[in-house]
mmCIF file of C-alpha atoms and ligand atoms in Angstrom:
data_model
loop_
_atom_site.group_PDB
_atom_site.id
_atom_site.type_symbol
_atom_site.label_atom_id
_atom_site.label_comp_id
_atom_site.label_asym_id
_atom_site.label_seq_id
_atom_site.Cartn_x
_atom_site.Cartn_y
_atom_site.Cartn_z
ATOM 1 C CA UNK A 1 80.240 -65.826 66.272
ATOM 2 C CA UNK A 2 82.997 -68.505 64.653
ATOM 3 C CA UNK A 3 83.963 -71.634 66.899
ATOM 4 C CA UNK A 4 88.030 -71.307 66.530
ATOM 5 C CA UNK A 5 89.797 -74.834 65.792
ATOM 6 C CA UNK A 6 90.848 -74.710 68.835
ATOM 7 C CA UNK A 7 87.960 -74.218 70.771
ATOM 8 C CA UNK A 8 85.684 -76.868 68.547
ATOM 9 C CA UNK A 9 88.809 -78.980 69.928
ATOM 10 C CA UNK A 10 88.178 -78.270 73.277
ATOM 11 C CA UNK A 11 84.805 -78.860 72.583
ATOM 12 C CA UNK A 12 85.198 -82.477 71.668
ATOM 13 C CA UNK A 13 87.657 -83.398 74.233
ATOM 14 C CA UNK A 14 85.117 -82.548 77.070
ATOM 15 C CA UNK A 15 82.101 -83.486 75.354
ATOM 16 C CA UNK A 16 84.188 -87.205 74.741
ATOM 17 C CA UNK A 17 85.002 -87.441 78.361
ATOM 18 C CA UNK A 18 81.290 -86.248 79.744
ATOM 19 C CA UNK A 19 79.410 -89.558 77.739
ATOM 20 C CA UNK A 20 82.298 -91.789 79.473
ATOM 21 C CA UNK A 21 80.934 -90.034 82.588
ATOM 22 C CA UNK A 22 77.226 -90.887 81.489
ATOM 23 C CA UNK A 23 77.512 -94.387 79.962
ATOM 24 C CA UNK A 24 76.801 -96.243 83.076
ATOM 25 C CA UNK A 25 77.411 -99.813 81.257
ATOM 26 C CA UNK A 26 81.596 -98.503 80.947
ATOM 27 C CA UNK A 27 80.926 -99.216 77.064
ATOM 28 C CA UNK A 28 84.818 -98.112 76.888
ATOM 29 C CA UNK A 29 85.736 -100.676 78.952
ATOM 30 C CA UNK A 30 83.800 -102.987 77.276
ATOM 31 C CA UNK A 31 85.465 -102.859 74.319
ATOM 32 C CA UNK A 32 88.255 -102.716 75.189
ATOM 33 C CA UNK A 33 87.818 -106.060 76.989
ATOM 34 C CA UNK A 34 86.385 -107.388 74.268
ATOM 35 C CA UNK A 35 89.076 -106.427 71.200
ATOM 36 C CA UNK A 36 91.573 -109.179 72.497
ATOM 37 C CA UNK A 37 90.839 -112.909 73.676
ATOM 38 C CA UNK A 38 92.310 -113.345 77.433
ATOM 39 C CA UNK A 39 91.991 -109.616 77.692
ATOM 40 C CA UNK A 40 90.459 -108.833 81.998
ATOM 41 C CA UNK A 41 89.099 -105.690 83.520
ATOM 42 C CA UNK A 42 89.376 -105.426 87.695
ATOM 43 C CA UNK A 43 87.183 -102.471 88.745
ATOM 44 C CA UNK A 44 88.681 -100.657 92.075
ATOM 45 C CA UNK A 45 86.813 -97.914 94.813
ATOM 46 C CA UNK A 46 87.548 -95.207 95.516
ATOM 47 C CA UNK A 47 90.700 -93.464 97.095
ATOM 48 C CA UNK A 48 93.648 -95.350 96.584
ATOM 49 C CA UNK A 49 95.156 -98.899 94.782
ATOM 50 C CA UNK A 50 98.048 -99.174 93.114
ATOM 51 C CA UNK A 51 96.793 -99.680 88.814
ATOM 52 C CA UNK A 52 100.385 -100.121 88.082
ATOM 53 C CA UNK A 53 99.991 -103.847 89.329
ATOM 54 C CA UNK A 54 96.563 -104.538 87.286
ATOM 55 C CA UNK A 55 97.603 -102.291 83.913
ATOM 56 C CA UNK A 56 101.277 -104.617 84.919
ATOM 57 C CA UNK A 57 99.490 -107.910 84.492
ATOM 58 C CA UNK A 58 98.180 -106.539 81.189
ATOM 59 C CA UNK A 59 94.336 -105.435 82.571
ATOM 60 C CA UNK A 60 92.230 -102.639 82.313
ATOM 61 C CA UNK A 61 91.821 -100.810 85.781
ATOM 62 C CA UNK A 62 88.294 -99.526 85.942
ATOM 63 C CA UNK A 63 87.476 -96.920 88.737
ATOM 64 C CA UNK A 64 83.933 -97.606 90.295
ATOM 65 C CA UNK A 65 82.369 -94.705 91.506
ATOM 66 C CA UNK A 66 78.339 -95.183 92.296
ATOM 67 C CA UNK A 67 76.037 -94.691 90.302
ATOM 68 C CA UNK A 68 75.616 -90.868 90.102
ATOM 69 C CA UNK A 69 72.593 -89.498 90.066
ATOM 70 C CA UNK A 70 71.370 -90.922 86.852
ATOM 71 C CA UNK A 71 70.842 -93.982 88.488
ATOM 72 C CA UNK A 72 67.387 -95.259 89.371
ATOM 73 C CA UNK A 73 68.694 -97.469 92.771
ATOM 74 C CA UNK A 74 66.193 -100.677 93.115
ATOM 75 C CA UNK A 75 67.254 -103.393 94.885
ATOM 76 C CA UNK A 76 70.705 -101.629 96.420
ATOM 77 C CA UNK A 77 68.513 -100.007 99.687
ATOM 78 C CA UNK A 78 67.699 -103.286 100.850
ATOM 79 C CA UNK A 79 71.489 -104.033 101.428
ATOM 80 C CA UNK A 80 72.219 -101.157 103.650
ATOM 81 C CA UNK A 81 70.097 -99.333 106.620
ATOM 82 C CA UNK A 82 69.322 -95.995 105.965
ATOM 83 C CA UNK A 83 71.561 -94.284 107.495
ATOM 84 C CA UNK A 84 74.474 -94.526 105.352
ATOM 85 C CA UNK A 85 76.171 -93.072 102.287
ATOM 86 C CA UNK A 86 74.515 -93.599 98.950
ATOM 87 C CA UNK A 87 77.919 -95.154 97.629
ATOM 88 C CA UNK A 88 77.816 -98.515 98.040
ATOM 89 C CA UNK A 89 73.899 -99.211 97.405
ATOM 90 C CA UNK A 90 74.102 -97.125 93.676
ATOM 91 C CA UNK A 91 77.776 -99.663 93.473
ATOM 92 C CA UNK A 92 75.245 -102.918 94.797
ATOM 93 C CA UNK A 93 73.143 -101.407 92.048
ATOM 94 C CA UNK A 94 75.271 -101.255 89.353
ATOM 95 C CA UNK A 95 76.422 -105.418 89.754
ATOM 96 C CA UNK A 96 72.825 -107.110 90.252
ATOM 97 C CA UNK A 97 72.023 -105.059 87.320
ATOM 98 C CA UNK A 98 74.429 -107.096 85.715
ATOM 99 C CA UNK A 99 76.453 -103.169 84.586
ATOM 100 C CA UNK A 100 79.430 -105.341 86.051
ATOM 101 C CA UNK A 101 79.045 -108.390 84.415
ATOM 102 C CA UNK A 102 82.338 -107.897 82.378
ATOM 103 C CA UNK A 103 84.044 -107.117 85.380
ATOM 104 C CA UNK A 104 86.549 -110.041 86.342
ATOM 105 C CA UNK A 105 88.187 -108.694 90.070
ATOM 106 C CA UNK A 106 87.450 -105.958 92.443
ATOM 107 C CA UNK A 107 89.210 -104.547 94.728
ATOM 108 C CA UNK A 108 88.205 -102.559 97.828
ATOM 109 C CA UNK A 109 90.193 -100.335 99.700
ATOM 110 C CA UNK A 110 90.705 -100.024 103.364
ATOM 111 C CA UNK A 111 88.826 -96.787 104.094
ATOM 112 C CA UNK A 112 86.038 -97.265 106.179
ATOM 113 C CA UNK A 113 83.603 -100.095 107.219
ATOM 114 C CA UNK A 114 80.835 -99.499 104.099
ATOM 115 C CA UNK A 115 84.067 -100.607 101.813
ATOM 116 C CA UNK A 116 84.960 -103.109 104.278
ATOM 117 C CA UNK A 117 81.363 -104.942 104.769
ATOM 118 C CA UNK A 118 81.052 -104.191 100.163
ATOM 119 C CA UNK A 119 84.748 -106.102 99.961
ATOM 120 C CA UNK A 120 82.417 -108.883 101.624
ATOM 121 C CA UNK A 121 78.941 -108.445 100.122
ATOM 122 C CA UNK A 122 80.557 -108.904 96.944
ATOM 123 C CA UNK A 123 82.116 -111.897 97.757
ATOM 124 C CA UNK A 124 78.502 -113.828 98.161
ATOM 125 C CA UNK A 125 77.090 -112.112 95.502
ATOM 126 C CA UNK A 126 79.479 -112.757 92.717
ATOM 127 C CA UNK A 127 81.419 -115.288 93.593
ATOM 128 C CA UNK A 128 83.089 -115.875 90.138
ATOM 129 C CA UNK A 129 84.205 -112.320 90.439
ATOM 130 C CA UNK A 130 87.906 -112.077 92.106
ATOM 131 C CA UNK A 131 87.671 -109.439 95.182
ATOM 132 C CA UNK A 132 89.831 -108.089 97.811
ATOM 133 C CA UNK A 133 90.146 -106.160 100.434
ATOM 134 C CA UNK A 134 93.043 -104.328 99.810
ATOM 135 C CA UNK A 135 94.569 -103.341 102.573
ATOM 136 C CA UNK A 136 97.250 -100.262 103.500
ATOM 137 C CA UNK A 137 99.148 -99.716 106.111
ATOM 138 C CA UNK A 138 98.678 -97.109 108.830
ATOM 139 C CA UNK A 139 102.288 -97.168 109.524
ATOM 140 C CA UNK A 140 104.695 -94.836 108.292
ATOM 141 C CA UNK A 141 108.111 -96.433 108.992
ATOM 142 C CA UNK A 142 109.711 -98.593 106.670
ATOM 143 C CA UNK A 143 110.625 -101.924 108.714
ATOM 144 C CA UNK A 144 106.877 -102.400 109.876
ATOM 145 C CA UNK A 145 104.387 -100.553 107.609
ATOM 146 C CA UNK A 146 106.971 -100.575 104.757
ATOM 147 C CA UNK A 147 107.017 -103.936 104.996
ATOM 148 C CA UNK A 148 103.231 -105.410 106.039
ATOM 149 C CA UNK A 149 102.802 -103.271 102.578
ATOM 150 C CA UNK A 150 105.117 -104.675 100.136
ATOM 151 C CA UNK A 151 103.531 -108.250 101.161
ATOM 152 C CA UNK A 152 99.847 -106.679 100.501
ATOM 153 C CA UNK A 153 101.574 -105.940 97.307
ATOM 154 C CA UNK A 154 103.091 -108.970 96.270
ATOM 155 C CA UNK A 155 100.252 -110.933 97.324
ATOM 156 C CA UNK A 156 98.145 -108.686 95.228
ATOM 157 C CA UNK A 157 100.231 -109.537 91.555
ATOM 158 C CA UNK A 158 100.605 -112.974 92.821
ATOM 159 C CA UNK A 159 96.559 -113.115 92.317
ATOM 160 C CA UNK A 160 96.598 -110.999 89.265
ATOM 161 C CA UNK A 161 99.094 -113.294 88.044
ATOM 162 C CA UNK A 162 96.528 -116.016 89.258
ATOM 163 C CA UNK A 163 93.919 -114.872 87.362
ATOM 164 C CA UNK A 164 95.796 -113.892 84.221
ATOM 165 C CA UNK A 165 97.487 -117.359 84.333
ATOM 166 C CA UNK A 166 101.436 -115.850 84.512
ATOM 167 C CA UNK A 167 103.827 -114.572 86.856
ATOM 168 C CA UNK A 168 104.303 -110.996 86.308
ATOM 169 C CA UNK A 169 107.579 -109.605 85.896
ATOM 170 C CA UNK A 170 109.586 -107.102 87.291
ATOM 171 C CA UNK A 171 109.836 -105.648 84.200
ATOM 172 C CA UNK A 172 106.567 -105.191 83.147
ATOM 173 C CA UNK A 173 105.590 -103.622 86.397
ATOM 174 C CA UNK A 174 108.743 -100.740 86.113
ATOM 175 C CA UNK A 175 107.209 -100.342 82.747
ATOM 176 C CA UNK A 176 103.536 -99.659 84.310
ATOM 177 C CA UNK A 177 105.490 -97.683 87.365
ATOM 178 C CA UNK A 178 106.768 -94.935 84.603
ATOM 179 C CA UNK A 179 103.728 -94.754 82.475
ATOM 180 C CA UNK A 180 101.395 -93.798 85.331
ATOM 181 C CA UNK A 181 104.156 -91.588 86.035
ATOM 182 C CA UNK A 182 104.098 -90.045 83.025
ATOM 183 C CA UNK A 183 100.116 -90.035 84.071
ATOM 184 C CA UNK A 184 100.837 -88.569 87.384
ATOM 185 C CA UNK A 185 102.956 -85.525 85.808
ATOM 186 C CA UNK A 186 99.993 -84.590 83.510
ATOM 187 C CA UNK A 187 97.623 -84.165 86.594
ATOM 188 C CA UNK A 188 99.781 -81.920 88.271
ATOM 189 C CA UNK A 189 99.984 -80.169 85.711
ATOM 190 C CA UNK A 190 95.965 -79.832 85.015
ATOM 191 C CA UNK A 191 96.189 -78.856 88.822
ATOM 192 C CA UNK A 192 98.605 -76.327 88.234
ATOM 193 C CA UNK A 193 96.645 -74.659 85.739
ATOM 194 C CA UNK A 194 93.631 -75.043 87.725
ATOM 195 C CA UNK A 195 95.193 -73.116 90.378
ATOM 196 C CA UNK A 196 97.260 -70.486 88.138
ATOM 197 C CA UNK A 197 94.816 -69.934 85.768
ATOM 198 C CA UNK A 198 91.180 -71.176 86.913
ATOM 199 C CA UNK A 199 89.565 -69.639 84.582
ATOM 200 C CA UNK A 200 91.060 -71.423 81.178
ATOM 201 C CA UNK A 201 89.969 -74.745 82.982
ATOM 202 C CA UNK A 202 86.319 -74.995 84.933
ATOM 203 C CA UNK A 203 86.339 -77.322 88.105
ATOM 204 C CA UNK A 204 83.322 -79.508 85.997
ATOM 205 C CA UNK A 205 85.204 -79.502 83.092
ATOM 206 C CA UNK A 206 88.669 -80.615 84.379
ATOM 207 C CA UNK A 207 86.914 -83.035 85.860
ATOM 208 C CA UNK A 208 85.557 -84.941 84.007
ATOM 209 C CA UNK A 209 88.780 -85.108 81.874
ATOM 210 C CA UNK A 210 90.430 -86.705 84.782
ATOM 211 C CA UNK A 211 86.903 -88.698 85.313
ATOM 212 C CA UNK A 212 87.495 -90.331 81.655
ATOM 213 C CA UNK A 213 91.078 -91.788 83.554
ATOM 214 C CA UNK A 214 88.094 -94.508 85.727
ATOM 215 C CA UNK A 215 87.532 -95.555 82.607
ATOM 216 C CA UNK A 216 90.237 -95.341 79.140
ATOM 217 C CA UNK A 217 93.369 -96.976 79.605
ATOM 218 C CA UNK A 218 95.921 -94.561 80.536
ATOM 219 C CA UNK A 219 98.296 -94.463 77.948
ATOM 220 C CA UNK A 220 95.421 -93.501 76.351
ATOM 221 C CA UNK A 221 93.860 -90.628 79.253
ATOM 222 C CA UNK A 222 97.100 -89.117 79.245
ATOM 223 C CA UNK A 223 97.047 -88.412 75.485
ATOM 224 C CA UNK A 224 92.989 -86.888 76.614
ATOM 225 C CA UNK A 225 95.277 -84.806 79.771
ATOM 226 C CA UNK A 226 97.625 -83.788 76.547
ATOM 227 C CA UNK A 227 95.622 -82.277 74.381
ATOM 228 C CA UNK A 228 93.419 -80.938 76.952
ATOM 229 C CA UNK A 229 96.037 -78.817 78.296
ATOM 230 C CA UNK A 230 97.120 -77.950 75.305
ATOM 231 C CA UNK A 231 92.996 -76.792 73.864
ATOM 232 C CA UNK A 232 92.182 -75.403 77.377
ATOM 233 C CA UNK A 233 95.500 -73.413 77.380
ATOM 234 C CA UNK A 234 95.061 -71.859 74.326
ATOM 235 C CA UNK A 235 91.524 -70.792 74.649
ATOM 236 C CA UNK A 236 90.733 -67.334 75.344
ATOM 237 C CA UNK A 237 88.646 -67.492 78.085
ATOM 238 C CA UNK A 238 86.675 -64.196 80.013
ATOM 239 C CA UNK A 239 88.341 -63.892 83.693
ATOM 240 C CA UNK A 240 85.145 -63.818 86.834
ATOM 241 C CA UNK A 241 85.165 -61.684 89.783
ATOM 242 C CA UNK A 242 85.286 -65.447 91.763
ATOM 243 C CA UNK A 243 86.929 -65.875 94.621
ATOM 244 C CA UNK A 244 89.207 -68.232 95.041
ATOM 245 C CA UNK A 245 88.231 -72.118 96.844
ATOM 246 C CA UNK A 246 89.277 -75.378 98.181
ATOM 247 C CA UNK A 247 87.001 -77.782 98.204
ATOM 248 C CA UNK A 248 87.738 -80.730 100.508
ATOM 249 C CA UNK A 249 85.620 -83.940 100.904
ATOM 250 C CA UNK A 250 84.704 -85.373 98.676
ATOM 251 C CA UNK A 251 87.437 -88.038 98.073
ATOM 252 C CA UNK A 252 84.628 -91.265 98.471
ATOM 253 C CA UNK A 253 81.340 -90.684 96.702
ATOM 254 C CA UNK A 254 81.092 -88.067 94.202
ATOM 255 C CA UNK A 255 79.430 -85.061 94.149
ATOM 256 C CA UNK A 256 77.284 -85.109 91.150
ATOM 257 C CA UNK A 257 78.614 -82.523 88.581
ATOM 258 C CA UNK A 258 75.807 -80.185 89.031
ATOM 259 C CA UNK A 259 77.492 -78.715 92.522
ATOM 260 C CA UNK A 260 80.073 -79.053 90.978
ATOM 261 C CA UNK A 261 79.237 -76.831 88.482
ATOM 262 C CA UNK A 262 76.616 -74.670 91.005
ATOM 263 C CA UNK A 263 80.288 -74.069 93.119
ATOM 264 C CA UNK A 264 81.705 -71.941 90.258
ATOM 265 C CA UNK A 265 77.969 -70.585 88.429
ATOM 266 C CA UNK A 266 77.672 -68.925 92.643
ATOM 267 C CA UNK A 267 81.338 -67.035 92.078
ATOM 268 C CA UNK A 268 83.908 -69.406 93.494
ATOM 269 C CA UNK A 269 87.240 -70.998 91.052
ATOM 270 C CA UNK A 270 87.788 -74.555 92.664
ATOM 271 C CA UNK A 271 91.662 -74.591 92.203
ATOM 272 C CA UNK A 272 92.420 -77.318 94.269
ATOM 273 C CA UNK A 273 90.896 -80.167 95.311
ATOM 274 C CA UNK A 274 90.735 -84.166 96.814
ATOM 275 C CA UNK A 275 88.451 -85.586 94.261
ATOM 276 C CA UNK A 276 89.791 -88.605 92.745
ATOM 277 C CA UNK A 277 92.924 -88.720 94.753
ATOM 278 C CA UNK A 278 94.099 -92.518 92.925
ATOM 279 C CA UNK A 279 94.781 -89.783 90.222
ATOM 280 C CA UNK A 280 97.766 -87.856 92.387
ATOM 281 C CA UNK A 281 97.785 -89.941 95.641
ATOM 282 C CA UNK A 282 101.446 -90.211 95.525
ATOM 283 C CA UNK A 283 102.857 -86.987 95.287
ATOM 284 C CA UNK A 284 105.885 -87.594 93.685
ATOM 285 C CA UNK A 285 107.091 -89.791 90.551
ATOM 286 C CA UNK A 286 107.717 -93.677 91.150
ATOM 287 C CA UNK A 287 111.550 -94.358 90.833
ATOM 288 C CA UNK A 288 111.335 -96.668 88.440
ATOM 289 C CA UNK A 289 114.418 -98.058 89.014
ATOM 290 C CA UNK A 290 115.222 -101.087 91.388
ATOM 291 C CA UNK A 291 112.375 -103.552 93.182
ATOM 292 C CA UNK A 292 109.446 -101.938 91.893
ATOM 293 C CA UNK A 293 107.093 -103.341 94.723
ATOM 294 C CA UNK A 294 109.431 -101.568 97.160
ATOM 295 C CA UNK A 295 109.726 -98.151 95.733
ATOM 296 C CA UNK A 296 105.240 -98.481 95.368
ATOM 297 C CA UNK A 297 105.987 -98.846 98.767
ATOM 298 C CA UNK A 298 108.432 -96.109 100.054
ATOM 299 C CA UNK A 299 106.397 -93.890 97.929
ATOM 300 C CA UNK A 300 103.068 -94.715 99.718
ATOM 301 C CA UNK A 301 104.414 -94.132 103.037
ATOM 302 C CA UNK A 302 106.506 -90.771 102.645
ATOM 303 C CA UNK A 303 105.505 -89.672 99.100
ATOM 304 C CA UNK A 304 101.086 -89.832 99.023
ATOM 305 C CA UNK A 305 98.487 -87.075 99.925
ATOM 306 C CA UNK A 306 96.876 -86.815 103.269
ATOM 307 C CA UNK A 307 93.143 -87.493 104.264
ATOM 308 C CA UNK A 308 90.444 -88.034 106.113
ATOM 309 C CA UNK A 309 90.800 -92.060 105.545
ATOM 310 C CA UNK A 310 94.723 -91.605 106.680
ATOM 311 C CA UNK A 311 96.047 -91.800 109.870
ATOM 312 C CA UNK A 312 98.166 -89.089 110.959
ATOM 313 C CA UNK A 313 100.031 -89.586 113.563
ATOM 314 C CA UNK A 314 101.574 -86.320 114.411
ATOM 315 C CA UNK A 315 99.160 -83.897 115.833
ATOM 316 C CA UNK A 316 100.803 -81.123 114.465
ATOM 317 C CA UNK A 317 101.107 -82.107 110.858
ATOM 318 C CA UNK A 318 96.385 -83.094 111.476
ATOM 319 C CA UNK A 319 94.992 -80.349 108.335
ATOM 320 C CA UNK A 320 98.417 -78.922 108.084
ATOM 321 C CA UNK A 321 98.109 -80.100 104.440
ATOM 322 C CA UNK A 322 94.324 -78.239 103.851
ATOM 323 C CA UNK A 323 96.359 -74.706 105.071
ATOM 324 C CA UNK A 324 99.765 -75.966 102.466
ATOM 325 C CA UNK A 325 96.637 -76.495 99.637
ATOM 326 C CA UNK A 326 94.830 -73.211 100.678
ATOM 327 C CA UNK A 327 99.202 -71.247 101.002
ATOM 328 C CA UNK A 328 100.292 -72.929 97.660
ATOM 329 C CA UNK A 329 97.038 -71.985 95.106
ATOM 330 C CA UNK A 330 96.749 -68.954 97.422
ATOM 331 C CA UNK A 331 93.355 -70.002 97.628
ATOM 332 C CA UNK A 332 91.062 -67.966 99.736
ATOM 333 C CA UNK A 333 88.625 -70.141 101.304
ATOM 334 C CA UNK A 334 87.370 -74.083 102.014
ATOM 335 C CA UNK A 335 84.344 -75.780 101.142
ATOM 336 C CA UNK A 336 83.451 -78.600 103.258
ATOM 337 C CA UNK A 337 82.085 -80.552 101.236
ATOM 338 C CA UNK A 338 80.969 -84.065 102.793
ATOM 339 C CA UNK A 339 78.915 -86.859 101.656
ATOM 340 C CA UNK A 340 75.882 -87.305 104.162
ATOM 341 C CA UNK A 341 77.012 -90.176 106.489
ATOM 342 C CA UNK A 342 80.828 -90.424 105.645
ATOM 343 C CA UNK A 343 82.656 -91.254 109.044
ATOM 344 C CA UNK A 344 86.191 -90.083 107.879
ATOM 345 C CA UNK A 345 84.798 -87.193 106.443
ATOM 346 C CA UNK A 346 82.203 -86.091 108.886
ATOM 347 C CA UNK A 347 84.654 -87.222 112.127
ATOM 348 C CA UNK A 348 87.729 -85.509 110.383
ATOM 349 C CA UNK A 349 85.931 -82.171 110.051
ATOM 350 C CA UNK A 350 86.117 -80.970 113.098
ATOM 351 C CA UNK A 351 89.495 -81.096 113.389
ATOM 352 C CA UNK A 352 90.251 -79.530 109.751
ATOM 353 C CA UNK A 353 88.022 -76.795 110.359
ATOM 354 C CA UNK A 354 89.967 -75.916 114.045
ATOM 355 C CA UNK A 355 93.026 -75.674 111.840
ATOM 356 C CA UNK A 356 91.955 -73.076 109.311
ATOM 357 C CA UNK A 357 90.761 -71.438 112.336
ATOM 358 C CA UNK A 358 93.867 -71.008 113.329
ATOM 359 C CA UNK A 359 95.384 -70.089 110.702
ATOM 360 C CA UNK A 360 93.049 -67.039 109.363
ATOM 361 C CA UNK A 361 91.062 -68.967 107.124
ATOM 362 C CA UNK A 362 87.448 -68.929 106.486
ATOM 363 C CA UNK A 363 85.000 -72.293 105.468
ATOM 364 C CA UNK A 364 81.885 -73.023 105.097
ATOM 365 C CA UNK A 365 80.731 -76.757 104.910
ATOM 366 C CA UNK A 366 77.759 -78.429 103.558
ATOM 367 C CA UNK A 367 76.818 -82.408 102.896
ATOM 368 C CA UNK A 368 75.555 -83.741 99.710
ATOM 369 C CA UNK A 369 74.357 -87.015 97.929
ATOM 370 C CA UNK A 370 75.485 -88.005 95.094
ATOM 371 C CA UNK A 371 72.328 -88.353 93.527
ATOM 372 C CA UNK A 372 71.357 -84.982 95.316
ATOM 373 C CA UNK A 373 69.177 -83.233 92.850
ATOM 374 C CA UNK A 374 68.416 -79.269 94.055
ATOM 375 C CA UNK A 375 71.158 -77.313 93.707
ATOM 376 C CA UNK A 376 69.489 -73.860 95.442
ATOM 377 C CA UNK A 377 70.677 -74.221 98.947
ATOM 378 C CA UNK A 378 74.414 -74.989 97.941
ATOM 379 C CA UNK A 379 74.628 -71.937 95.519
ATOM 380 C CA UNK A 380 73.020 -69.613 97.344
ATOM 381 C CA UNK A 381 75.937 -70.919 100.470
ATOM 382 C CA UNK A 382 78.925 -70.800 97.828
ATOM 383 C CA UNK A 383 77.674 -67.603 97.247
ATOM 384 C CA UNK A 384 76.927 -65.860 99.988
ATOM 385 C CA UNK A 385 80.551 -67.408 101.287
ATOM 386 C CA UNK A 386 82.193 -65.787 98.394
ATOM 387 C CA UNK A 387 80.221 -62.555 98.932
ATOM 388 C CA UNK A 388 81.252 -62.545 102.577
ATOM 389 C CA UNK A 389 85.442 -63.492 101.587
ATOM 390 C CA UNK A 390 84.723 -60.341 99.459
ATOM 391 C CA UNK A 391 84.046 -57.767 101.310
ATOM 392 C CA UNK A 392 86.308 -59.194 104.103
ATOM 393 C CA UNK A 393 89.709 -59.659 101.991
ATOM 394 C CA UNK A 394 88.510 -55.456 101.392
ATOM 395 C CA UNK A 395 88.663 -55.812 97.646
HETATM 396 S S1 SF4 B 401 81.316 -92.091 101.044
HETATM 397 FE FE1 SF4 B 401 82.469 -92.039 103.643
HETATM 398 S S2 SF4 B 401 81.527 -93.477 104.820
HETATM 399 FE FE2 SF4 B 401 80.212 -94.029 102.603
HETATM 400 S S3 SF4 B 401 81.675 -94.984 101.608
HETATM 401 FE FE3 SF4 B 401 82.836 -94.019 101.354
HETATM 402 S S4 SF4 B 401 84.252 -93.167 102.621
HETATM 403 FE FE4 SF4 B 401 82.566 -94.845 103.188
#
């Protein structure tokens, strides 16, 4: 059968995203930096940093998500005990092997002790690099957490201005907020498409397109999203007899791409997930007019995603985001996939499972590491889960 023009465009977009994903030397970011003098690159780890600030300083925000299943960790293991997750080891490996030697700054968001400790190690190991542990509020009152966070943002903005040798203006920041609002809108469209017609945008494919946003300038990523949405919507793809699931727990160390593929092969359409949350952490557009730091802070306080690394002060609210995600996407069950030894995800899981049980939502749970190779057990578990959902729902 001849490939349609649209089909070849789709293939081209996904192949490009796949090669960006496979490239552990970050060539695209290196090329961006080399294209003009004085360009700088600032790396960041999961879950969330305000990329608008980096963009406003004229720099490239670069998502660092560990080494995946293609990187052999040789030195990284020596820095850590055996009973913690893998992402810090492979990130150290990326650093000591020179793969991040073009990165001028690194941001380590406050998500868990492992990332916090990594920020200290980075300072010692790479003293020439600007490193910052980026703290966020766990109090959601405007006059307490809000003020605290505005100060954190102002400090980061000041540091970025020092790094480039010129302060960042409010106008630059407003422009960057608008650019990221557009990117967030397109990412929401992608998730809406997956929730509505998941066979049109398979999870692994959508993940690759989203992940390209970790290494590309945001303007290019928005273009890629736009092209992908148009091509994926127009493509005629077969609809399978899959059940619809929400995938959760995958917010930091990334599951292997094969794991995401395996879920769909096992009969599960992933209609929502918490992968790469930085792309949609803020759940609505940030106002462009007014004080930009205040706007970013208020959006963080009142319009941001829920996840294990974020404190939920209202016990009745705990876990309800997951129930809402299931209802919103007409999902039939939840898969908890957590990185081995991930404290935030694994401590949260029993509480979330309790909430799902009360809401009569079926779930299954397993663990992974970014370099897990054996997908057969996961495929069996996910397949059995999908079959049991079909039996319970009587379809
Ligand atoms: S995978 Fe979990 S424990 Fe490991 S760095 Fe990420 S949040 Fe922390």
